[in-house]
Coordinates of C-alpha atoms in Angstrom, one line a residue:
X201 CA -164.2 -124.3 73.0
X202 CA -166.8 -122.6 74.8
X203 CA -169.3 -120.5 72.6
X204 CA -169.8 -117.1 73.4
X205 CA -172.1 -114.7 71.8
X206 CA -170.9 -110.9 72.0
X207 CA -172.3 -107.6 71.0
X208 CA -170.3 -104.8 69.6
X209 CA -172.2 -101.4 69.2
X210 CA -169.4 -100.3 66.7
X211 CA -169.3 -96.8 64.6
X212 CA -165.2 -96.5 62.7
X213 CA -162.5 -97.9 63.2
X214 CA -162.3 -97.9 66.8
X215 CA -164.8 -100.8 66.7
X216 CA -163.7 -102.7 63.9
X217 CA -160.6 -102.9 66.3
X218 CA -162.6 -103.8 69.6
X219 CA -164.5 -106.7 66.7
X220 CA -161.4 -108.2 65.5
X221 CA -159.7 -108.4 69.2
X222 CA -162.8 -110.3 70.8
X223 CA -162.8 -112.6 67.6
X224 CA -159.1 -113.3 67.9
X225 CA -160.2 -115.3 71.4
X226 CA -158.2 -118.8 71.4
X227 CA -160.1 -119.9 74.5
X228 CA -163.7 -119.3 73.3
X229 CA -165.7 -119.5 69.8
X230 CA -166.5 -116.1 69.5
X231 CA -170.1 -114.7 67.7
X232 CA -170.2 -111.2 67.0
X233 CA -173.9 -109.3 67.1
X234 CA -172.6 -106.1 65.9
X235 CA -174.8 -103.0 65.6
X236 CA -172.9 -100.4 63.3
X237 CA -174.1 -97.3 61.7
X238 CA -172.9 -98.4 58.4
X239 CA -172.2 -101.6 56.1
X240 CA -168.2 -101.9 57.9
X241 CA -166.6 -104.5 55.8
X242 CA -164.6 -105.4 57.9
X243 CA -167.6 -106.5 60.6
X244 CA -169.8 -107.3 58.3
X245 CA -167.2 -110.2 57.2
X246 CA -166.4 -111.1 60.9
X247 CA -170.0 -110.9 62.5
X248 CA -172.1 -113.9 63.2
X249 CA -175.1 -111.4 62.3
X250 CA -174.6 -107.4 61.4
X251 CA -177.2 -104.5 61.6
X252 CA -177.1 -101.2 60.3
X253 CA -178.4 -98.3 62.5
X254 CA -177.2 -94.8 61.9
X255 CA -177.9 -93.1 64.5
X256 CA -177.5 -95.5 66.8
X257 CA -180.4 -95.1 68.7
X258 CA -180.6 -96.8 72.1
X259 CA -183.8 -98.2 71.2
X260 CA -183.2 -99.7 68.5
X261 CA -180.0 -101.4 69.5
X262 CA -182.6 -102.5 72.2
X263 CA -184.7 -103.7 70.0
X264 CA -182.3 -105.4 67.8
X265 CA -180.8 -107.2 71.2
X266 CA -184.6 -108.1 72.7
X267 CA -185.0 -110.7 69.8
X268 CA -181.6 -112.4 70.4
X269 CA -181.2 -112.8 74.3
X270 CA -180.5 -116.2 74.2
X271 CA -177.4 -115.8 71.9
X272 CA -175.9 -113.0 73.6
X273 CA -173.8 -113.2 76.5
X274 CA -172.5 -109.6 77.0
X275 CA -171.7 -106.5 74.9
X276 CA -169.0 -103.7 74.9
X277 CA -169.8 -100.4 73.5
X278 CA -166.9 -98.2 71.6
X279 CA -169.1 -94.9 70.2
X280 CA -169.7 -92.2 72.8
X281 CA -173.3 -90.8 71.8
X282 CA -175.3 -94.4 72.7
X283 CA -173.4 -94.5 76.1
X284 CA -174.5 -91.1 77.2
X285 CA -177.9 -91.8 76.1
X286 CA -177.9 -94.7 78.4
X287 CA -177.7 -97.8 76.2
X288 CA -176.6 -100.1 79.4
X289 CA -178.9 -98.7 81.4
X290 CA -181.7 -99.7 79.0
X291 CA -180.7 -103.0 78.1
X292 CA -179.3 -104.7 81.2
X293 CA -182.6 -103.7 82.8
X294 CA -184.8 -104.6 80.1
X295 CA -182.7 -107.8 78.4
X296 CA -180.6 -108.6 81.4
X297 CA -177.5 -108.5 79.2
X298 CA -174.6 -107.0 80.6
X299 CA -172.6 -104.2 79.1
X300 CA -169.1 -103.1 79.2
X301 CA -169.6 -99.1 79.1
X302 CA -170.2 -96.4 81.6
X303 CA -174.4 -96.3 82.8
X304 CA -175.9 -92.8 82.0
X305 CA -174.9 -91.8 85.1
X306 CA -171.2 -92.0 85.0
X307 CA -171.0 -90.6 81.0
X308 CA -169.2 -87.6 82.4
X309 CA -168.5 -86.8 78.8
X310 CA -171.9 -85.4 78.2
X311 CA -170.9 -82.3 80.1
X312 CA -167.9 -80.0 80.1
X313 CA -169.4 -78.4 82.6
X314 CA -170.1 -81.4 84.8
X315 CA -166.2 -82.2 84.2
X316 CA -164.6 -78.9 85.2
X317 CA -166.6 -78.6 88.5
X318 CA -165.9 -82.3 89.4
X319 CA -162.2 -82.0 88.2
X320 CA -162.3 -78.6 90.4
X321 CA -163.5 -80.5 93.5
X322 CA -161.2 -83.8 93.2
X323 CA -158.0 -82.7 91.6
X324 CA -157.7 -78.9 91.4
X325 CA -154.3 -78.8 91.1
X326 CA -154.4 -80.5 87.5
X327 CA -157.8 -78.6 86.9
X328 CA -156.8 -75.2 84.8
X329 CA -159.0 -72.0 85.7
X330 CA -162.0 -71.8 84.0
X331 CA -165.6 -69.8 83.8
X332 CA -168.6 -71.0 83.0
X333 CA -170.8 -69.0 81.2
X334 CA -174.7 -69.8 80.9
X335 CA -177.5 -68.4 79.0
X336 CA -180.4 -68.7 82.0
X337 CA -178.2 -66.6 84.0
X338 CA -177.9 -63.5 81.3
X339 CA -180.8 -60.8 79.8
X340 CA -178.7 -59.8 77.3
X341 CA -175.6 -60.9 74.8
X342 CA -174.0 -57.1 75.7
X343 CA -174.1 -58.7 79.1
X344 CA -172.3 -61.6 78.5
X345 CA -169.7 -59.6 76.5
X346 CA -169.0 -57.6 79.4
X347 CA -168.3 -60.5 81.6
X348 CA -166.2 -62.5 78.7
X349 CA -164.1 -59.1 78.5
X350 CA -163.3 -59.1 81.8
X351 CA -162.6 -62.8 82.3
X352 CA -160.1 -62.5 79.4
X353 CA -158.8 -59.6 80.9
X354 CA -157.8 -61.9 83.7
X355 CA -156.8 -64.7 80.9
X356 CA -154.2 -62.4 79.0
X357 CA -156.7 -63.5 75.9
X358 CA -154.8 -67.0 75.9
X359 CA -158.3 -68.6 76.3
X360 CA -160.3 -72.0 74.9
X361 CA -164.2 -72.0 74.0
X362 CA -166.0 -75.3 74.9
X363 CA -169.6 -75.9 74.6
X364 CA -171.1 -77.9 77.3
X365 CA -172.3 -80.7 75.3
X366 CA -170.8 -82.6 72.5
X367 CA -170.9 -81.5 69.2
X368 CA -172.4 -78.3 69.9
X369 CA -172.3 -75.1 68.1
X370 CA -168.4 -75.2 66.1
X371 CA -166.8 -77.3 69.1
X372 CA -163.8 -76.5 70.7
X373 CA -161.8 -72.7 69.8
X374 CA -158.5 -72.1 70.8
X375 CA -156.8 -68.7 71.0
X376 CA -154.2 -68.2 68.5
X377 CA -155.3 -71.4 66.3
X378 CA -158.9 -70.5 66.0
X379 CA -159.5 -67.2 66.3
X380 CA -157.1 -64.1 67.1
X381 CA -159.4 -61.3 68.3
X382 CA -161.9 -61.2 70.7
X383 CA -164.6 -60.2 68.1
X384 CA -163.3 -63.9 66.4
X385 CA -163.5 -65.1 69.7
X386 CA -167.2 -63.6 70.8
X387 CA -168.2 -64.7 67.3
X388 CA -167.3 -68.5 67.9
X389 CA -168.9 -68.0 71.8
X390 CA -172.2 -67.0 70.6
X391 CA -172.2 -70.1 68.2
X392 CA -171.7 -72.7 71.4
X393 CA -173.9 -69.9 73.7
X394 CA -177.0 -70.5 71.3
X395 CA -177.0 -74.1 72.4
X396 CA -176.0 -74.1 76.4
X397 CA -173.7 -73.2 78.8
X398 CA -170.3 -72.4 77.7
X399 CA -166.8 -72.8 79.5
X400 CA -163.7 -70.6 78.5
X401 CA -160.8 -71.5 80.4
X402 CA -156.6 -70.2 80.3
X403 CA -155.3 -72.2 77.3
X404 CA -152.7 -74.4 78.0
X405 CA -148.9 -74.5 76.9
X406 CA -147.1 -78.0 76.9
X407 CA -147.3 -81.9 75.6
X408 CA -150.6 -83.8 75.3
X409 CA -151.0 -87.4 76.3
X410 CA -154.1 -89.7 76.6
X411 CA -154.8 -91.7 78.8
X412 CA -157.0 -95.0 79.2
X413 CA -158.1 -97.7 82.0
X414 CA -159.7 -100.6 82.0
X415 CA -162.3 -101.0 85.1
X416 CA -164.3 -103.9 86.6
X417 CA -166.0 -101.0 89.4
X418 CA -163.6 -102.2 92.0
X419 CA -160.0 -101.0 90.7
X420 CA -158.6 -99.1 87.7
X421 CA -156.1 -101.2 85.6
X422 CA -153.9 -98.2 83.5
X423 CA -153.4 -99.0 80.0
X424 CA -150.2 -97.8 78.3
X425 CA -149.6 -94.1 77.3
X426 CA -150.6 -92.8 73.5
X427 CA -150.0 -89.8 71.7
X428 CA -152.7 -88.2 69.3
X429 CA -152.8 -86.5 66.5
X430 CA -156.0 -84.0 66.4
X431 CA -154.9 -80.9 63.8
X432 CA -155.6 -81.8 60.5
X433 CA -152.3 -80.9 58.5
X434 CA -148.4 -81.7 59.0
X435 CA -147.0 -79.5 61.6
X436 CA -149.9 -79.8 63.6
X437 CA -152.0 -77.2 61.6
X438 CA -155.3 -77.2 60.4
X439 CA -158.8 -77.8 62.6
X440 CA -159.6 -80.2 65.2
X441 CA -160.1 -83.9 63.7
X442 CA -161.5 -87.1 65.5
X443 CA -157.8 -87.8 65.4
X444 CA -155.5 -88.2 62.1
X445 CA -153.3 -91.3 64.2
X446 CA -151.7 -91.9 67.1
X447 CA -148.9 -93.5 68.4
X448 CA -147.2 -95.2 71.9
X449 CA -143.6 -96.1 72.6
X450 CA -142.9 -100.0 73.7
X451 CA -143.7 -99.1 77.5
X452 CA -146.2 -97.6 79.5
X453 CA -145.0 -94.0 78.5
X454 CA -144.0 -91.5 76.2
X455 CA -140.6 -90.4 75.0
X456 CA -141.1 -86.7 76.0
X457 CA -142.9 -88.2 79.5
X458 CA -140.9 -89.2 82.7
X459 CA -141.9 -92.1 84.7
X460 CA -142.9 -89.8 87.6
X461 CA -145.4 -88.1 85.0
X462 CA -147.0 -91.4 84.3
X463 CA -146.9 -91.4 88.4
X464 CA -149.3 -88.2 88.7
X465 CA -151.4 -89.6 85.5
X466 CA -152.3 -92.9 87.5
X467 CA -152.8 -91.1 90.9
X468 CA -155.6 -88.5 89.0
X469 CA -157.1 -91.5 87.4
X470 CA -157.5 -92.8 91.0
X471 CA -158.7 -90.4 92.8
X472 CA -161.2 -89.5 90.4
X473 CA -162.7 -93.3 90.4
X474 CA -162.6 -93.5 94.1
X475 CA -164.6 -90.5 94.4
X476 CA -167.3 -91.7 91.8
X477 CA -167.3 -95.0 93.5
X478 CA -168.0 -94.8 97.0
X479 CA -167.0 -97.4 99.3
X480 CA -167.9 -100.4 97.6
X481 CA -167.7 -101.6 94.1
X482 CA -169.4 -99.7 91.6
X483 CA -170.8 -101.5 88.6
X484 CA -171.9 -98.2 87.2
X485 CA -168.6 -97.8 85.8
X486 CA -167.2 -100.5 84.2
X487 CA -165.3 -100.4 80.6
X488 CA -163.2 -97.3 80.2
X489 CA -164.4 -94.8 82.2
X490 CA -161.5 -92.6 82.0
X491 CA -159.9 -91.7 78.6
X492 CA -158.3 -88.1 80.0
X493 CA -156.7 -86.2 77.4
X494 CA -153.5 -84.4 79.5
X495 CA -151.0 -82.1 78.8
X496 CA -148.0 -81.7 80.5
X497 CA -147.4 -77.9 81.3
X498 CA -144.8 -76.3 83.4
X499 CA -146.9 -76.1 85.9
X500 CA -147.2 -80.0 86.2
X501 CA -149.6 -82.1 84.5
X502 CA -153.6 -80.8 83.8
X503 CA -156.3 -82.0 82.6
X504 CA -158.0 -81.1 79.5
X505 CA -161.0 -83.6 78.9
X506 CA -162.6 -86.7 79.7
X507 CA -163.7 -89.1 77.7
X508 CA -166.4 -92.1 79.0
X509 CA -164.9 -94.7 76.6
X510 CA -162.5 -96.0 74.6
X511 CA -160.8 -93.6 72.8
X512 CA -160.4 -93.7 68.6
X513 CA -157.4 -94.0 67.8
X514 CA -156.1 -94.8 70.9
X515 CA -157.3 -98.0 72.2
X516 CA -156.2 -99.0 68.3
X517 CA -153.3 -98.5 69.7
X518 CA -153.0 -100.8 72.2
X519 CA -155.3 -103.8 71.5
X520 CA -152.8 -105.5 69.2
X521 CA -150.6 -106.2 72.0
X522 CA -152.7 -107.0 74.8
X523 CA -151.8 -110.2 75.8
X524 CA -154.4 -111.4 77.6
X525 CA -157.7 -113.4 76.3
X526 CA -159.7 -109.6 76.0
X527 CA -163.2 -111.6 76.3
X528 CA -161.4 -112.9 79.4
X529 CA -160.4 -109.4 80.5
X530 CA -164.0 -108.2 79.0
X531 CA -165.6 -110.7 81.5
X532 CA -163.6 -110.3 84.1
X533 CA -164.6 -106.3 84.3
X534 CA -168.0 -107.5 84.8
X535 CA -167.8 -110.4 87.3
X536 CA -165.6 -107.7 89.4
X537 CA -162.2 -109.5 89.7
X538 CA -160.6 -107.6 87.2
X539 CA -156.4 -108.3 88.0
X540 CA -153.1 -107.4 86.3
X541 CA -153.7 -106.4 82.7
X542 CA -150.6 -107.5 80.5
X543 CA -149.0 -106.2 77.5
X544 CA -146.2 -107.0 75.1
X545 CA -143.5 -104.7 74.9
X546 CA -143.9 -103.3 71.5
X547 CA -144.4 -100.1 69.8
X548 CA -147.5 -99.0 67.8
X549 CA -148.6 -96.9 65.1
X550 CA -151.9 -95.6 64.1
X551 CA -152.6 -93.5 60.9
X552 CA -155.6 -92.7 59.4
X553 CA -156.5 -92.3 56.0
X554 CA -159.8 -89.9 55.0
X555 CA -161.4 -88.5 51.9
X556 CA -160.6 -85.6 50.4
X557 CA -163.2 -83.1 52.1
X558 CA -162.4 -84.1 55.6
X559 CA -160.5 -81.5 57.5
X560 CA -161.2 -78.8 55.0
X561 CA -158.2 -80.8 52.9
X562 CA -159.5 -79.5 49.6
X563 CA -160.3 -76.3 50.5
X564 CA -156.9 -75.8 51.9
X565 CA -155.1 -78.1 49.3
X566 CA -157.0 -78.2 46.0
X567 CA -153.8 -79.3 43.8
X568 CA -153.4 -82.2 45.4
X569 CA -156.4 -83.9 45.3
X570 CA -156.8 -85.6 41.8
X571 CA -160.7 -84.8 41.1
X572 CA -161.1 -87.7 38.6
X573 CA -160.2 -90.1 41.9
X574 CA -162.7 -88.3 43.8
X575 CA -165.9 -91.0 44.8
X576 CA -164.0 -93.7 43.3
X577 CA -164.1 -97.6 45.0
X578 CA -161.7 -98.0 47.6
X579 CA -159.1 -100.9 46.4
X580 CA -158.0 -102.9 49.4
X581 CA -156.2 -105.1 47.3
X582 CA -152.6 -104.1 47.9
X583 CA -152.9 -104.7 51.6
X584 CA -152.8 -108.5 50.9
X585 CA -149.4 -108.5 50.2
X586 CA -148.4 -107.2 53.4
X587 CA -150.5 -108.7 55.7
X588 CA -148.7 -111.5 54.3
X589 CA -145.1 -110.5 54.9
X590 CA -145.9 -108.8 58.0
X591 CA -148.9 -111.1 59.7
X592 CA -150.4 -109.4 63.1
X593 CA -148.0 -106.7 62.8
X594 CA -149.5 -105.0 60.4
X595 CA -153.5 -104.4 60.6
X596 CA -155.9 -102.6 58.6
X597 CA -159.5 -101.5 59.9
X598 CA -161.8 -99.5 58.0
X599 CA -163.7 -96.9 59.7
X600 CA -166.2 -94.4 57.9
X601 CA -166.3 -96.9 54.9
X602 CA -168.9 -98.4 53.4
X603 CA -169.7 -101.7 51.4
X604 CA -172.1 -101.2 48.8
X605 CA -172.9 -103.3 45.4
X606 CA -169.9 -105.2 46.1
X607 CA -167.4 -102.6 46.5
X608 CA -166.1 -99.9 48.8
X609 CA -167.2 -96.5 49.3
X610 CA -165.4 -93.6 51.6
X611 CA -167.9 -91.8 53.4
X612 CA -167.3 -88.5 55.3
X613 CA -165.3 -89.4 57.9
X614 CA -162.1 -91.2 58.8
X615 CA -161.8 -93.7 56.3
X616 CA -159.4 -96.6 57.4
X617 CA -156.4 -97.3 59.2
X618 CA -153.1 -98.7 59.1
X619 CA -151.7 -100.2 62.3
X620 CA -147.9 -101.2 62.4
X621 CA -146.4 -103.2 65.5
X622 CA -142.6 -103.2 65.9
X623 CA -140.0 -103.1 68.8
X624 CA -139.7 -99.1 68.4
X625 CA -142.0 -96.3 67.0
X626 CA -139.6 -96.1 63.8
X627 CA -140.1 -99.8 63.0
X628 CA -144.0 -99.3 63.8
X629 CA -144.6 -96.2 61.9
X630 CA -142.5 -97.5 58.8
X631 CA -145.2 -100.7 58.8
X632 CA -148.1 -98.3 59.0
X633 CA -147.2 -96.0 56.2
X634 CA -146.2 -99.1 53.9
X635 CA -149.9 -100.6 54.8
X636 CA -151.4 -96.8 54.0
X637 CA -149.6 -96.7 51.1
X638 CA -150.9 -99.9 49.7
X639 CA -155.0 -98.5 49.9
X640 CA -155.6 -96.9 47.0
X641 CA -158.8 -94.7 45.7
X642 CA -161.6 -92.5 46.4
X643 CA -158.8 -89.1 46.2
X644 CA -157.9 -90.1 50.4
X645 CA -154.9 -88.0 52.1
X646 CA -153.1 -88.5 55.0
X647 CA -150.8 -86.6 57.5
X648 CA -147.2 -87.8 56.3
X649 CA -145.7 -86.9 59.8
X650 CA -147.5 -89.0 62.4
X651 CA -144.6 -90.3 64.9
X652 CA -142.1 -88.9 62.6
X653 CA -138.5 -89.0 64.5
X654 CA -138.8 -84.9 64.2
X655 CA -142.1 -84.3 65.7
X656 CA -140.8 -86.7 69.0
X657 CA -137.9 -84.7 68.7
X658 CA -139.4 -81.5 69.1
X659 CA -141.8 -82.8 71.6
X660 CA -138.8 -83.6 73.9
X661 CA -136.9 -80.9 73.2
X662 CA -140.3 -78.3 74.0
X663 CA -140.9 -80.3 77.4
X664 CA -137.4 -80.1 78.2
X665 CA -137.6 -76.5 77.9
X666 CA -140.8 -76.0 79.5
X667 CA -139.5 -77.5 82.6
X668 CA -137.1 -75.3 83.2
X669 CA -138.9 -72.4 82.3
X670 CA -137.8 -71.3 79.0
X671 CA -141.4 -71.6 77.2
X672 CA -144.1 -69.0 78.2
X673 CA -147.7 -68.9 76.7
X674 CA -146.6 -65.9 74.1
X675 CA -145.5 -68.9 72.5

């Protein structure tokens, strides 16, 4: 087989996932240069050579390329904050290597703002109302408050806080979740306003879906639907997470989805990328350019963000059942010719499992986290059993976790995850729990209701009632 020599710039599980599919190649002999912020396990078993850098610096990824041009062929990056700093951008003109990710340029995820006003001009009809408020244009933070008051005078108070730029301030607040008075609300504001501009737009009342594409510049190629999981607790409770698992049904859509809101889903994609591209091909935005988190409303299908990348955990989601050669699809996206993208009609399930202080778990929950457990190894040794008995339909991919003296250490975020493949979501999610079941120490928790039959259920039953009118934002 033909060598090839691949670079993954990898941070959780997300590219543990993107690793394993390239490696999994049966047309080429696959070498894996993978730059991670920590000692994965997992890649460090897989990779032909592995390098630790934590905060992913664009230079130093650079760097760490420059000295093995000859051995690398292309690269594909999974973690958002190198691609908005402009990692292809840097090492395509300096190394000559291509890479499958966004250039700087088309990172649309580095501004909300950006987003909204570019969603606004494209597709306003899935673009909700919104204000954007920034500190240049106010003398005063009674100034602001007046102009908040009267926007969410406007807003009935259902409103959401986003700061402009990732990561900024205390992130995304939602009325009614996050705060539930406008001092809560001008409180979490100023937190985000300290930083940058700030958007508060309605708040939204439906089903959320996300939504991925592969692109080679010329075309979009829709990847099937997944669902997310981003409160921290059962019952959808708790704060925003990177995502506590995911799941997607054995088609292209989701049970509480109709085939016509798949339709409108493609057509935004679309529009959005012939906009950004112009009349001819547009290398600038090759990989997945699009990872739009909707939700479905009775107003029709909005968006709420965009993502420049893959998204964690739901490309987990669907890279165990791509059929295709993925360094085949991966080189394809570059030469251009990008064609039908093909999938095996199977359900997957994604669930994460994290240490005890992620979410605010132990705060919340202090009984049930067994303190003697707490910074203990992580024992992987269980999972062998099933890997076994289940073979590729049942994956494990560590994430936040690090190896260290011979043994495995949780760090502070997402720890691992189980991945079950079956005909149906039941058969999927049963595999999953059985494989989170199986990883033992280090005091981690997990949400026990990810693509449980009753939250589908609900989610059906909610959008069936939305379209005809029966839910209203009071609730």
């Amino acid at each position: 087989m033909e060598k090839v020599g691949i670079l993954v710039v990898s941070y959780g599980s997300r590219g543990a996932a993107l690793a394993d599919k390239l490696k999994r190649s049966e047309e080429y002999n696959v070498e894996l240069y993978i730059v991670d912020r920590q000692r994965n396990p997992f890649n460090v078993r897989i990779a032909k050579e592995h390098v630790v850098i934590p905060d992913l610096d664009v230079n130093k990824i650079h760097n760490f390329v420059r000295h093995r041009k000859s051995k690398i062929d292309f690269g594909i990056v999974g973690p958002e904050k190198p691609i908005i700093n402009g990692v292809r951008d840097l090492i395509e003109e300096e190394s000559g290597i291509p890479l499958i990710c966004p250039t700087k340029k088309y990172a649309i995820e580095a501004s909300k703002v950006r987003q909204r006003k570019l969603f606004e001009k494209v597709v306003p009809k899935a673009n909700p109302r919104f204000k954007v408020f920034s500190p240049k244009d106010y003398s005063s933070l009674n100034k602001v408050r007046l102009d908040l008051w009267k926007w969410l005078d406007e807003l009935n108070n259902e409103a959401v806080v986003k700061p402009d730029k990732p990561a900024a301030g205390k992130g995304v607040g939602v009325w009614g979740d996050h705060f539930k008075t406008r001092e809560e609300l001008f409180e979490h504001f100023k937190a985000n306003f300290q930083y940058g501009p700030v958007i508060v737009e309605e708040k939204l009342v439906g089903e959320e879906s996300s939504f991925q594409c592969f692109c080679d510049g010329r075309r979009i190629v829709p990847l099937p639907e997944t669902r997310d999981y981003k409160r921290a607790f059962e019952g959808d409770h708790g704060p925003n997470t990177g995502g506590m698992g995911s799941y997607k049904d054995s088609g292209n859509f989701l049970p509480f989805m109709r085939a016509s809101d798949w339709e409108v889903e493609v057509n935004i994609a679309k529009k959005l990328f012939r906009y950004l591209s112009g009349e001819e091909r547009n290398p600038g935005l090759i990989g997945v350019p699009f990872y739009l988190a909707f939700i479905h409303t009775a107003e029709g299908v909005k968006i709420l963000e965009n993502n420049s990348r893959p998204g964690d955990p739901e490309i987990i989601n669907v890279l165990p059942i791509l059929k295709d050669d993925f360094v085949e699809v991966c080189m394809s996206m570059i030469d251009g010719d990008l064609g039908r993208v093909n999938f095996e009609r199977h359900a997957t399930v994604v669930v994460y499992k994290v240490p005890p202080n992620y979410g605010g778990f132990i705060d919340a929950f202090p009984e049930k986290v067994d303190e003697t457990e707490v910074g203990s190894p992580i024992d992987l040794s269980g999972t062998e059993d099933l890997k076994k008995r289940y073979g590729d339909k049942i994956l494990f991919y560590p994430g936040s976790l690090e190896l260290r003296d011979g043994a495995m250490y949780a760090l502070r975020s997402r720890t691992i995850c189980s991945v079950g493949v079956d005909r149906n979501i039941e058969g999927a999610r049963r595999i999953a729990f059985e494989g989170i079941r199986a990883i033992k120490g280090g005091a981690l928790w997990y949400r026990s209701d990810i693509a449980s039959p009753e939250h589908i259920s609900r989610s059906i039953e909610r959008m069936r009632k939305i379209r005809v009118g029966i839910v209203h934002k009071e609730e």
